[in-house]
mmCIF file of C-alpha atoms in Angstrom:
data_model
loop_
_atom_site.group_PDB
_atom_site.id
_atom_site.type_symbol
_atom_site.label_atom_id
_atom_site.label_comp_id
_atom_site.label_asym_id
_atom_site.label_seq_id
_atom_site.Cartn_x
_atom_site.Cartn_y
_atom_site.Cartn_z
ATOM 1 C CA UNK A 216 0.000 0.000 0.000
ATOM 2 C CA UNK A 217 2.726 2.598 0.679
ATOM 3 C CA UNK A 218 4.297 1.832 -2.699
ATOM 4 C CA UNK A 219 1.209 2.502 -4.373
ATOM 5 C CA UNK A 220 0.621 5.559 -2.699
ATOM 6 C CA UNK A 221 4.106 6.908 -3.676
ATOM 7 C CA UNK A 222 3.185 6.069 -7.140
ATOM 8 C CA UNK A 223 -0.252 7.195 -7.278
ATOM 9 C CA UNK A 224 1.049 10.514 -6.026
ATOM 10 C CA UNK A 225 3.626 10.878 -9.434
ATOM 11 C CA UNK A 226 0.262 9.630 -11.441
ATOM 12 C CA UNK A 227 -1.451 12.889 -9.936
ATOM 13 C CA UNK A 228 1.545 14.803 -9.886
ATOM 14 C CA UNK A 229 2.588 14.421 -13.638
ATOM 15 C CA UNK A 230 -0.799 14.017 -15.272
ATOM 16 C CA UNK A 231 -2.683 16.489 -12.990
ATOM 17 C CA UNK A 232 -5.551 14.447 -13.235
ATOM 18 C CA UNK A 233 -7.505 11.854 -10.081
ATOM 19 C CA UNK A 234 -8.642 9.889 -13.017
ATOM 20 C CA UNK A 235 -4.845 8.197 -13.425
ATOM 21 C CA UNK A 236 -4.391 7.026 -10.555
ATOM 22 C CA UNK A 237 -8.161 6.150 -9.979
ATOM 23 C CA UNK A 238 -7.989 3.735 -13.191
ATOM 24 C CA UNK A 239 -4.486 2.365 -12.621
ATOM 25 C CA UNK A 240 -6.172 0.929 -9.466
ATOM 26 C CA UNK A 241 -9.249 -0.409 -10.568
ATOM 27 C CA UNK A 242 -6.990 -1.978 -13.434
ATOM 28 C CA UNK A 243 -4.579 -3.682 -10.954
ATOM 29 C CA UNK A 244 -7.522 -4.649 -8.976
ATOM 30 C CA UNK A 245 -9.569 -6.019 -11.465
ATOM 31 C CA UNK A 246 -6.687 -7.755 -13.163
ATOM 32 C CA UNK A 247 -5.605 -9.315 -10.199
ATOM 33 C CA UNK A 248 -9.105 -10.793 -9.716
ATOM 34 C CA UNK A 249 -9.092 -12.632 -13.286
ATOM 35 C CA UNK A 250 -5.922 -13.842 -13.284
ATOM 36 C CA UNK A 251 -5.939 -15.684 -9.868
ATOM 37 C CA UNK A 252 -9.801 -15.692 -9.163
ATOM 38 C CA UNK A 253 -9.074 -14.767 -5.180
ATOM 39 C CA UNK A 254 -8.786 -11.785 -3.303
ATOM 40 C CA UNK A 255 -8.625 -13.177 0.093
ATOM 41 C CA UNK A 256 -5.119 -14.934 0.244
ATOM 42 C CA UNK A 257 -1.861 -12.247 0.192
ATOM 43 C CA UNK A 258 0.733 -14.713 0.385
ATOM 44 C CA UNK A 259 1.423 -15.288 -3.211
ATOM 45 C CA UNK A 260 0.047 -12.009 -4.100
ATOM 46 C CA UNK A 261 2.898 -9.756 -2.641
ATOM 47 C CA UNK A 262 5.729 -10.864 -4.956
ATOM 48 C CA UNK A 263 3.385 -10.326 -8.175
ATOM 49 C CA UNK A 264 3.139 -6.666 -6.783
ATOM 50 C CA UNK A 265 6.877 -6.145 -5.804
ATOM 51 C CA UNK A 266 7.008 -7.830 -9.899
ATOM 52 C CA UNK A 267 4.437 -5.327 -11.276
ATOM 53 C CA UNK A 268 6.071 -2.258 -9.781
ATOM 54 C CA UNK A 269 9.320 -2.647 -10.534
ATOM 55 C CA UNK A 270 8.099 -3.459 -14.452
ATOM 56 C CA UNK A 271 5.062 -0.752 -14.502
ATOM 57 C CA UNK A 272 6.907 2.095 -12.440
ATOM 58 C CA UNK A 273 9.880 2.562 -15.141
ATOM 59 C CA UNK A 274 7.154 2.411 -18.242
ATOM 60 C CA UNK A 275 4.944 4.479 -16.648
ATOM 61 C CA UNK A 276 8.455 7.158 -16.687
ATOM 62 C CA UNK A 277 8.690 6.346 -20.688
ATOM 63 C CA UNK A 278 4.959 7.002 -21.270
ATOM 64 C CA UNK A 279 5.137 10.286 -19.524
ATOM 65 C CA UNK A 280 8.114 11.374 -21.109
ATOM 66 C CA UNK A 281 7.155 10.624 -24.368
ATOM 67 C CA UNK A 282 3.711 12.303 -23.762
ATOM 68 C CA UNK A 283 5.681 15.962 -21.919
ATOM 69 C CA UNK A 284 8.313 15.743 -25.161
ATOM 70 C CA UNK A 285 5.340 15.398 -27.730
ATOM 71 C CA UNK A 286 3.084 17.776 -26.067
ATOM 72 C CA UNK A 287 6.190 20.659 -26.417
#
C-alpha cells in the first residue's frame, strides 16, 4: 500500500488528473481478480506486486516522457 501511494502521487503529480491514478487501481484490482480468481489470500500475491512495480513504475516514466516531449 505505501508503494502505491508513492506512485499514485507521481500519477497525480505528472498528469494532474484523479482519473490516473483512480484507473491504474481499478486496473490492478480487477486484473488481479481474473488472473488468480481470489482476493482473500496475500501470500502469493505480494511478490506479483513487488514484480508489477518494478516493471510498470519505469514504463509508466517512458509514457510520460514521451507524452511531456510530444506535447512541447
Amino acid at each position: 500500500p505505501f508503494l502505491y501511494g508513492i506512485f499514485a502521487n507521481e500519477m497525480f503529480y505528472t498528469t494532474k488528473s484523479i482519473w490516473m491514478p483512480t484507473g491504474f487501481h481499478w486496473l490492478w484490482n480487477y486484473t488481479i481478480t481474473s488472473l488468480f480468481l481470489v482476493t482473500g489470500t496475500q501470500s502469493f500475491i505480494y511478490v506479483h506486486i513487488i514484480a508489477a512495480m518494478i516493471i510498470m513504475i519505469p514504463l509508466f516514466y517512458i509514457v510520460i516522457g514521451k507524452t511531456r516531449l510530444s506535447g512541447d
